[in-house]
Coordinates of C-alpha atoms in Angstrom, one line a residue:
Chain A
M1 CA -12.3 15.4 -14.5
P2 CA -13.0 14.3 -10.9
Y3 CA -16.1 12.1 -10.5
P4 CA -18.9 13.7 -8.5
V5 CA -18.6 13.4 -4.8
E6 CA -21.1 11.3 -2.8
Q7 CA -23.6 13.3 -0.7
N8 CA -25.1 11.6 2.3
E9 CA -25.8 12.5 5.9
K10 CA -23.1 10.3 7.5
F11 CA -20.4 11.5 5.2
S12 CA -21.3 15.2 5.3
A13 CA -20.5 15.3 9.0
Y14 CA -16.9 14.3 8.2
A15 CA -14.2 16.9 7.5
S16 CA -13.5 15.6 4.0
P17 CA -16.6 13.7 2.8
E18 CA -15.1 13.5 -0.7
R19 CA -12.7 10.8 0.6
L20 CA -15.4 8.2 1.1
V21 CA -17.9 6.4 -1.1
S22 CA -20.6 3.9 0.0
T23 CA -21.2 0.5 -1.6
E24 CA -24.6 1.9 -3.0
W25 CA -22.7 4.8 -4.6
L26 CA -20.1 2.5 -6.2
A27 CA -22.8 0.1 -7.4
A28 CA -24.6 2.9 -9.1
A29 CA -21.4 4.3 -10.6
L30 CA -20.6 0.9 -12.0
E31 CA -24.2 0.6 -13.4
S32 CA -23.8 3.9 -15.1
G33 CA -20.6 2.7 -16.9
A34 CA -18.2 4.9 -15.1
V35 CA -15.5 2.3 -14.9
A36 CA -16.0 1.0 -18.4
D37 CA -15.5 4.5 -19.8
G38 CA -12.4 5.2 -17.7
K39 CA -13.9 8.0 -15.5
L40 CA -13.4 5.9 -12.4
V41 CA -10.7 3.4 -11.5
V42 CA -11.6 0.8 -8.8
V43 CA -8.6 -0.7 -7.0
E44 CA -8.7 -3.8 -4.7
S45 CA -5.9 -4.0 -2.2
D46 CA -5.8 -6.9 0.2
E47 CA -3.7 -8.5 2.8
D48 CA -4.0 -11.9 1.0
V49 CA -2.2 -11.8 -2.3
L50 CA -4.6 -14.2 -3.9
L51 CA -7.9 -12.9 -2.6
Y52 CA -8.6 -10.6 -5.6
E53 CA -8.3 -13.7 -7.9
T54 CA -11.1 -15.5 -6.0
G55 CA -13.6 -12.8 -7.1
H56 CA -13.6 -9.0 -7.0
I57 CA -15.8 -6.0 -7.9
P58 CA -16.4 -6.0 -11.7
G59 CA -13.9 -3.8 -13.4
A60 CA -11.6 -3.5 -10.4
V61 CA -7.8 -3.8 -10.8
K62 CA -5.5 -5.3 -8.2
I63 CA -2.7 -3.5 -6.4
D64 CA -0.7 -5.7 -4.0
W65 CA 0.9 -3.8 -1.2
H66 CA 3.9 -6.1 -0.9
T67 CA 4.8 -6.7 -4.6
D68 CA 3.5 -3.5 -6.1
L69 CA 4.0 -0.7 -3.6
N70 CA 7.2 -1.7 -1.8
D71 CA 10.7 -1.3 -3.2
E72 CA 12.4 -4.6 -3.1
V73 CA 15.8 -3.5 -2.0
T74 CA 15.6 -0.2 -0.1
R75 CA 12.9 -1.0 2.5
D76 CA 10.9 1.9 1.1
Y77 CA 8.0 2.6 -1.2
V78 CA 8.4 2.6 -4.9
D79 CA 9.9 5.8 -6.4
G80 CA 8.2 8.2 -8.8
A81 CA 9.1 6.2 -11.9
G82 CA 7.9 3.0 -10.2
F83 CA 4.6 4.5 -9.2
A84 CA 4.0 6.0 -12.6
A85 CA 4.6 2.6 -14.2
L86 CA 2.3 0.9 -11.8
A87 CA -0.5 3.5 -12.3
Q88 CA -0.2 3.4 -16.0
A89 CA -0.4 -0.4 -16.1
K90 CA -3.6 -0.2 -13.9
G91 CA -5.2 2.3 -16.2
I92 CA -4.8 5.2 -13.8
S93 CA -4.1 8.7 -15.0
R94 CA -3.0 11.6 -12.8
D95 CA -6.5 13.0 -12.9
S96 CA -8.4 9.7 -12.5
T97 CA -10.8 9.3 -9.6
V98 CA -9.6 6.2 -7.8
V99 CA -11.7 4.2 -5.4
I100 CA -9.8 1.7 -3.2
Y101 CA -11.3 -1.1 -1.2
G102 CA -10.0 -4.3 0.4
D103 CA -10.3 -7.0 3.0
K104 CA -10.3 -6.6 6.8
S105 CA -12.1 -3.3 7.1
N106 CA -9.8 -1.7 4.5
W107 CA -6.5 -2.1 6.3
W108 CA -4.5 -2.5 3.2
A109 CA -6.8 -0.3 1.2
A110 CA -6.2 2.5 3.6
Y111 CA -2.5 1.7 3.3
A112 CA -2.6 1.9 -0.5
L113 CA -4.5 5.1 -0.3
W114 CA -1.8 6.5 2.0
V115 CA 0.9 5.6 -0.5
F116 CA -1.2 7.2 -3.3
T117 CA -1.2 10.3 -1.2
L118 CA 2.6 10.2 -0.8
F119 CA 2.6 10.8 -4.5
G120 CA 0.0 13.6 -4.2
H121 CA -2.7 11.7 -6.2
E122 CA -5.5 14.2 -5.8
D123 CA -8.7 12.2 -6.1
V124 CA -8.4 8.9 -4.2
R125 CA -11.3 7.6 -2.1
L126 CA -12.0 4.7 0.1
L127 CA -15.0 2.4 -0.3
D128 CA -16.6 2.6 3.2
G129 CA -16.9 -1.0 4.6
G130 CA -14.6 -2.4 1.9
R131 CA -14.7 -5.8 0.4
D132 CA -16.6 -7.5 3.2
K133 CA -19.5 -5.1 3.1
W134 CA -19.8 -5.4 -0.7
I135 CA -20.0 -9.2 -0.3
A136 CA -22.3 -9.1 2.7
E137 CA -24.8 -7.1 0.6
G138 CA -24.7 -9.8 -2.0
R139 CA -23.4 -7.5 -4.7
E140 CA -21.8 -8.7 -7.9
L141 CA -18.3 -10.2 -8.0
T142 CA -16.4 -11.5 -11.0
T143 CA -13.1 -13.4 -11.6
D144 CA -12.7 -11.6 -14.9
V145 CA -9.5 -9.6 -14.8
P146 CA -9.8 -6.3 -16.7
T147 CA -7.2 -5.2 -19.2
P148 CA -7.5 -1.4 -18.9
A149 CA -6.1 1.0 -21.5
A150 CA -2.8 2.4 -20.2
G151 CA -3.2 5.5 -18.1
E152 CA -1.1 8.7 -18.4
Y153 CA 0.9 9.2 -15.3
P154 CA 3.8 11.6 -15.0
V155 CA 6.9 10.7 -12.8
I156 CA 6.1 12.5 -9.5
D157 CA 8.6 12.8 -6.7
R158 CA 7.2 11.3 -3.6
N159 CA 6.5 13.9 -0.9
D160 CA 6.9 12.0 2.3
A161 CA 7.2 14.8 4.9
P162 CA 3.5 15.9 5.3
I163 CA 2.1 12.5 6.1
R164 CA 5.0 10.1 6.8
A165 CA 7.1 10.1 10.0
F166 CA 10.5 8.5 10.3
K167 CA 12.1 7.3 13.6
E168 CA 14.0 10.7 13.9
D169 CA 10.7 12.5 13.4
V170 CA 9.1 10.5 16.3
L171 CA 12.0 11.3 18.6
A172 CA 11.6 15.0 17.8
H173 CA 7.9 14.7 18.2
F174 CA 7.9 13.9 22.0
G175 CA 5.6 16.3 23.8
N176 CA 3.0 16.0 21.0
P177 CA 0.4 13.2 20.9
L178 CA 1.1 9.7 19.5
I179 CA -1.5 7.1 18.9
D180 CA -0.6 3.4 19.1
V181 CA -3.2 1.4 17.1
R182 CA -2.0 -2.1 18.0
S183 CA -3.8 -4.5 20.2
P184 CA -3.7 -3.9 24.0
E185 CA -1.4 -6.9 24.4
E186 CA 1.1 -5.4 22.0
Y187 CA 0.8 -2.0 23.7
T188 CA 1.6 -3.3 27.1
G189 CA 4.5 -5.4 25.8
Q190 CA 2.9 -8.7 26.7
R191 CA 3.5 -9.7 23.1
T192 CA 5.2 -8.1 20.1
H193 CA 2.9 -9.3 17.4
M194 CA -0.9 -9.4 16.8
P195 CA -2.9 -12.1 18.5
A196 CA -2.9 -15.2 16.2
Y197 CA -0.1 -13.7 14.1
P198 CA 3.4 -15.0 14.3
E199 CA 6.2 -13.5 16.2
E200 CA 7.7 -10.7 14.1
G201 CA 11.0 -10.6 15.7
A202 CA 10.8 -7.3 17.6
L203 CA 13.3 -7.6 20.4
R204 CA 11.3 -5.7 23.0
G205 CA 7.6 -5.4 23.7
G206 CA 5.9 -2.2 24.8
H207 CA 5.0 1.2 23.3
I208 CA 6.5 4.5 22.4
P209 CA 6.5 6.8 25.5
T210 CA 3.3 8.9 25.9
A211 CA 1.4 7.1 23.1
A212 CA -2.3 6.6 23.7
S213 CA -3.6 3.1 23.0
I214 CA -6.6 3.2 20.6
P215 CA -6.6 -0.1 18.7
W216 CA -7.4 0.7 15.0
A217 CA -10.6 -1.4 14.8
R218 CA -12.3 0.8 17.3
A219 CA -12.6 3.4 14.5
A220 CA -14.7 0.8 12.6
A221 CA -18.3 -0.2 13.1
E222 CA -19.5 -3.8 13.1
D223 CA -19.9 -3.8 9.3
G224 CA -16.4 -2.5 8.7
T225 CA -17.5 1.1 7.8
Y226 CA -16.0 4.0 9.7
K227 CA -17.9 5.1 12.8
T228 CA -19.8 8.3 12.7
R229 CA -18.0 11.6 13.4
Q230 CA -19.6 11.8 16.8
D231 CA -18.3 8.4 17.8
L232 CA -14.8 9.1 16.4
E233 CA -14.7 12.3 18.3
A234 CA -15.6 10.5 21.5
L235 CA -12.7 8.1 20.8
Y236 CA -10.0 10.4 19.8
F237 CA -10.9 13.6 21.6
G238 CA -12.3 11.8 24.6
E239 CA -10.2 8.7 25.2
A240 CA -7.0 9.7 23.4
D241 CA -7.1 13.3 24.7
L242 CA -6.4 14.8 21.3
K243 CA -7.2 18.5 20.8
P244 CA -8.3 20.0 17.5
G245 CA -5.2 21.2 15.7
D246 CA -2.8 18.8 17.3
D247 CA 0.2 17.4 15.5
V248 CA -0.3 13.7 15.7
I249 CA 1.7 10.6 14.7
A250 CA 0.1 7.1 14.5
Y251 CA 1.9 3.9 14.4
C252 CA 1.3 0.1 14.6
R253 CA 3.6 -2.8 13.7
I254 CA 4.5 -2.0 10.1
G255 CA 2.3 0.9 9.3
E256 CA -0.7 -0.7 7.7
R257 CA -3.2 -0.7 10.6
S258 CA -2.2 2.9 11.4
S259 CA -3.0 4.0 7.8
H260 CA -6.6 3.2 8.7
T261 CA -6.4 5.5 11.8
W262 CA -4.4 8.1 9.8
F263 CA -7.3 8.2 7.4
A264 CA -9.8 8.7 10.2
L265 CA -7.8 11.5 11.8
K266 CA -6.9 13.2 8.6
Y267 CA -10.1 13.0 6.5
L268 CA -12.9 12.3 8.9
L269 CA -11.9 14.5 11.9
G270 CA -9.9 17.0 9.9
F271 CA -6.5 17.0 11.6
E272 CA -4.2 18.8 9.2
N273 CA -1.0 17.5 10.7
V274 CA -1.2 13.8 11.1
R275 CA 1.6 11.4 10.0
N276 CA 1.9 7.7 9.8
Y277 CA 5.1 6.2 11.2
D278 CA 5.5 3.2 8.9
G279 CA 8.6 2.0 10.5
S280 CA 6.4 1.4 13.5
W281 CA 7.1 -1.2 16.1
T282 CA 9.2 -3.5 13.9
E283 CA 11.7 -0.6 13.8
W284 CA 11.2 1.1 17.1
G285 CA 11.1 -2.2 19.1
N286 CA 14.5 -3.1 17.7
A287 CA 16.2 0.2 17.4
V288 CA 19.3 0.9 19.5
R289 CA 18.9 3.5 22.3
V290 CA 15.3 4.5 21.8
P291 CA 13.1 4.6 24.9
I292 CA 10.0 2.4 25.3
V293 CA 7.4 2.0 28.0
K294 CA 6.1 -1.3 29.2
G295 CA 2.7 -1.8 30.7
A296 CA -0.6 -0.1 30.4
E297 CA 0.5 3.4 31.5
R298 CA 1.3 5.9 28.7
G299 CA 4.5 7.0 30.4
S300 CA 6.2 10.4 30.3
V301 CA 8.2 12.4 27.8
P302 CA 11.8 11.0 27.9
A303 CA 14.6 13.3 29.0
K304 CA 16.6 14.6 26.1
Chain B
M1 CA 18.7 -27.2 -0.8
S2 CA 17.9 -30.4 -2.8
T3 CA 14.5 -32.0 -3.3
N4 CA 15.8 -35.5 -2.9
T5 CA 14.3 -36.1 0.5
L6 CA 10.9 -35.1 -0.7
P7 CA 8.2 -37.7 -1.3
A8 CA 7.5 -38.2 -5.0
A9 CA 4.2 -36.4 -5.1
L10 CA 5.5 -33.4 -3.2
A11 CA 8.7 -33.3 -5.4
E12 CA 6.5 -33.2 -8.5
I13 CA 4.5 -30.3 -7.1
V14 CA 7.8 -28.4 -6.3
D15 CA 9.0 -29.1 -9.9
D16 CA 5.7 -27.8 -11.3
F17 CA 6.1 -24.6 -9.3
Q18 CA 9.7 -24.1 -10.2
A19 CA 9.0 -24.5 -13.9
L20 CA 6.7 -21.5 -13.8
S21 CA 7.0 -17.7 -13.8
E22 CA 6.0 -15.9 -10.6
P23 CA 2.5 -14.9 -11.6
E24 CA 1.9 -18.4 -12.9
R25 CA 3.1 -19.8 -9.5
L26 CA 0.5 -17.7 -7.7
Q27 CA -2.1 -18.9 -10.2
L28 CA -1.1 -22.5 -9.4
L29 CA -1.3 -21.8 -5.7
L30 CA -4.8 -20.5 -6.3
E31 CA -5.7 -23.8 -8.0
F32 CA -4.4 -25.7 -5.0
S33 CA -6.6 -23.5 -2.8
R34 CA -9.6 -24.5 -4.9
G35 CA -8.6 -28.2 -4.8
L36 CA -8.3 -28.5 -1.0
P37 CA -10.9 -31.1 -0.1
E38 CA -13.7 -30.4 2.2
L39 CA -13.5 -32.0 5.7
P40 CA -15.3 -35.3 6.0
E41 CA -18.6 -35.3 7.9
R42 CA -17.1 -36.8 11.0
L43 CA -14.7 -33.8 11.4
L44 CA -17.0 -31.1 9.9
N45 CA -19.2 -31.2 13.0
H46 CA -16.4 -31.6 15.5
P47 CA -14.2 -28.5 15.3
E48 CA -12.6 -29.6 18.7
L49 CA -10.9 -32.4 16.9
L50 CA -8.8 -29.9 14.8
E51 CA -5.9 -27.8 16.0
Q52 CA -5.4 -24.2 15.0
V53 CA -2.0 -23.3 13.6
V54 CA -1.7 -19.9 15.2
E55 CA 1.3 -18.8 13.1
C56 CA -0.9 -18.6 10.0
Q57 CA -2.3 -15.1 9.4
S58 CA -5.7 -16.6 8.6
P59 CA -7.5 -19.2 10.6
L60 CA -6.1 -22.6 9.7
F61 CA -7.1 -25.8 11.4
L62 CA -5.7 -29.2 10.8
T63 CA -5.6 -32.7 12.1
I64 CA -4.2 -36.1 11.2
E65 CA -5.5 -39.7 11.3
T66 CA -3.8 -43.0 10.9
E67 CA -4.8 -45.7 8.5
R68 CA -3.5 -49.2 7.7
K69 CA -2.0 -49.3 4.3
D70 CA -3.0 -52.0 1.7
D71 CA 0.0 -54.2 2.6
G72 CA -1.5 -54.6 6.1
E73 CA 1.8 -53.7 7.7
T74 CA 2.6 -50.0 7.4
T75 CA 0.6 -47.1 8.6
G76 CA -0.2 -44.1 6.5
Y77 CA -1.2 -40.7 7.8
R78 CA -4.3 -38.9 6.4
L79 CA -4.2 -35.1 6.6
F80 CA -7.2 -32.9 7.1
F81 CA -7.3 -29.1 6.8
K82 CA -9.9 -26.4 7.3
A83 CA -9.3 -22.8 6.1
P84 CA -11.8 -20.2 5.0
A85 CA -12.4 -19.4 1.3
E86 CA -11.4 -15.8 2.0
A87 CA -7.8 -17.0 2.9
P88 CA -6.8 -18.4 -0.5
T89 CA -3.0 -18.2 0.1
T90 CA -3.3 -20.2 3.3
R91 CA -5.7 -22.7 1.7
G92 CA -3.4 -23.0 -1.3
F93 CA -0.5 -24.1 0.8
A94 CA -2.7 -26.5 2.7
G95 CA -3.7 -27.9 -0.7
V96 CA -0.1 -28.4 -1.6
L97 CA 0.6 -30.3 1.6
H98 CA -2.5 -32.3 1.2
E99 CA -1.7 -33.4 -2.3
G100 CA 2.0 -33.9 -1.5
L101 CA 1.8 -35.8 1.8
D102 CA -1.7 -37.2 2.3
G103 CA -1.6 -41.0 3.0
L104 CA 2.2 -41.2 3.4
T105 CA 4.1 -43.0 6.1
A106 CA 5.7 -41.3 9.1
S107 CA 9.2 -41.7 7.8
E108 CA 8.3 -40.1 4.5
I109 CA 6.5 -37.2 6.1
L110 CA 9.3 -36.6 8.6
A111 CA 12.0 -36.6 5.9
V112 CA 10.5 -33.4 4.4
P113 CA 12.9 -30.5 5.1
D114 CA 11.4 -27.9 7.4
D115 CA 12.1 -25.1 4.9
M116 CA 10.3 -26.9 2.1
P117 CA 7.9 -24.0 1.6
E118 CA 10.7 -21.9 0.3
L119 CA 11.2 -24.4 -2.6
L120 CA 7.9 -23.2 -4.2
G121 CA 9.6 -20.0 -5.4
L122 CA 7.0 -17.7 -3.7
T123 CA 9.3 -15.9 -1.3
R124 CA 9.2 -12.7 -3.3
A125 CA 5.5 -12.6 -4.0
I126 CA 4.4 -13.7 -0.5
T127 CA 5.4 -11.8 2.6
P128 CA 7.8 -13.3 5.1
L129 CA 5.1 -13.4 7.7
R130 CA 2.9 -15.6 5.5
M131 CA 5.9 -17.8 4.5
R132 CA 6.4 -18.4 8.2
G133 CA 2.8 -19.4 8.5
M134 CA 3.4 -22.0 5.8
T135 CA 6.5 -23.3 7.5
A136 CA 4.5 -23.5 10.8
M137 CA 1.8 -25.6 9.1
L138 CA 4.3 -28.1 7.9
G139 CA 6.0 -28.1 11.3
R140 CA 2.7 -28.8 13.0
I141 CA 2.0 -31.8 10.7
K142 CA 5.5 -33.2 11.4
R143 CA 5.2 -32.8 15.1
K144 CA 1.8 -34.5 15.2
V145 CA 3.0 -37.3 13.0
A146 CA 6.1 -37.8 15.1
A147 CA 4.1 -37.9 18.3
A148 CA 1.5 -40.4 16.8
D149 CA 4.4 -42.5 15.5
R150 CA 6.1 -42.7 18.9
L151 CA 2.9 -43.9 20.5
R152 CA 2.6 -46.7 17.9
N153 CA 6.1 -48.0 18.5

């Protein structure tokens, strides 16, 4: 049974308000015993593999993007059996309401949510503002690691096509909008990695031809929550020139920051066809015979 | 790779890590992150005396100081690190280097293999990006120690 959806003014303006919960809502749900009795599963997903262990929301389980969601040998996500085993171990059933939160304005939380969506998990929501907001508000943390009763999760085949783009899909997508969510320095090709992050080994710097540059963090407010619908529209319809109904692909360096933007486009602005290109710049910047554009201009559709 | 060019304290830490299962190794790294000493007062209020290791995914600052050893002859190097509590992995590795290398001589520190972080058995659990940050932290210490050592001789 899905847990009731949060109603508030900010969320109700979004296309799919049921995809977000506020810290107040989560605190009240915890208070009412929703996690304890298994109606709600709270998942923390961070960039730092040890952050959960330093303290987390009471009752929250940890899912690590690197060790839990990636397949070790195929450079892909886990398969249906792997995901079912993971979900069961975390006390998640197919009909569970799952709320995900994490560090850095929910980068990795949005990424985890996107992977849950590849498996068609129906009720998965993001905690608006994530870990930092919860802590900034002085809410309770614990280092107690819960041992949930095993969930019941069937083996579901991953359905990549609706929300995941591969390199070939991007090549076939030219003429439709692309959003590059990396930093301006990565977009222009001045650097191939995030400021203050190490060189990732991409051979060339620049962006995919025609991509608009909208760094992911511009969709977030100061406190790490998503901006209001009005502000998001100004950003994506105004600056990025998207039109309602567009078929959009977002990308970054490895697909994690673009999951945050994917969430905004899909659930907050209501684009039906928006995909995350998780190969992103680490693949595109190294691939043989794919076109790139250097500099601040978007560039034009490459000749076939 | 052998551990025989590692100083005793660091070799012991490496042995401890290698004796554990992967989840236990992460737990041990967490303990090192908790054990990383606070900066002394004289550095706490002087962030400009610390250098940032930009290769680390989280802000990590470090510096070294020299001290005369008890024998009055040799010089030891003290290591100082600053990393935020919300970066436990980075802090943990700083803690390993602190416990393993603090107070040692230039020749002892410079003998540590550059890929020593890989000996901890964390390369599966921790992303390559973060492992590179760890290697960079060690590299920065070695470069600073080598430069200070050249000035002395």
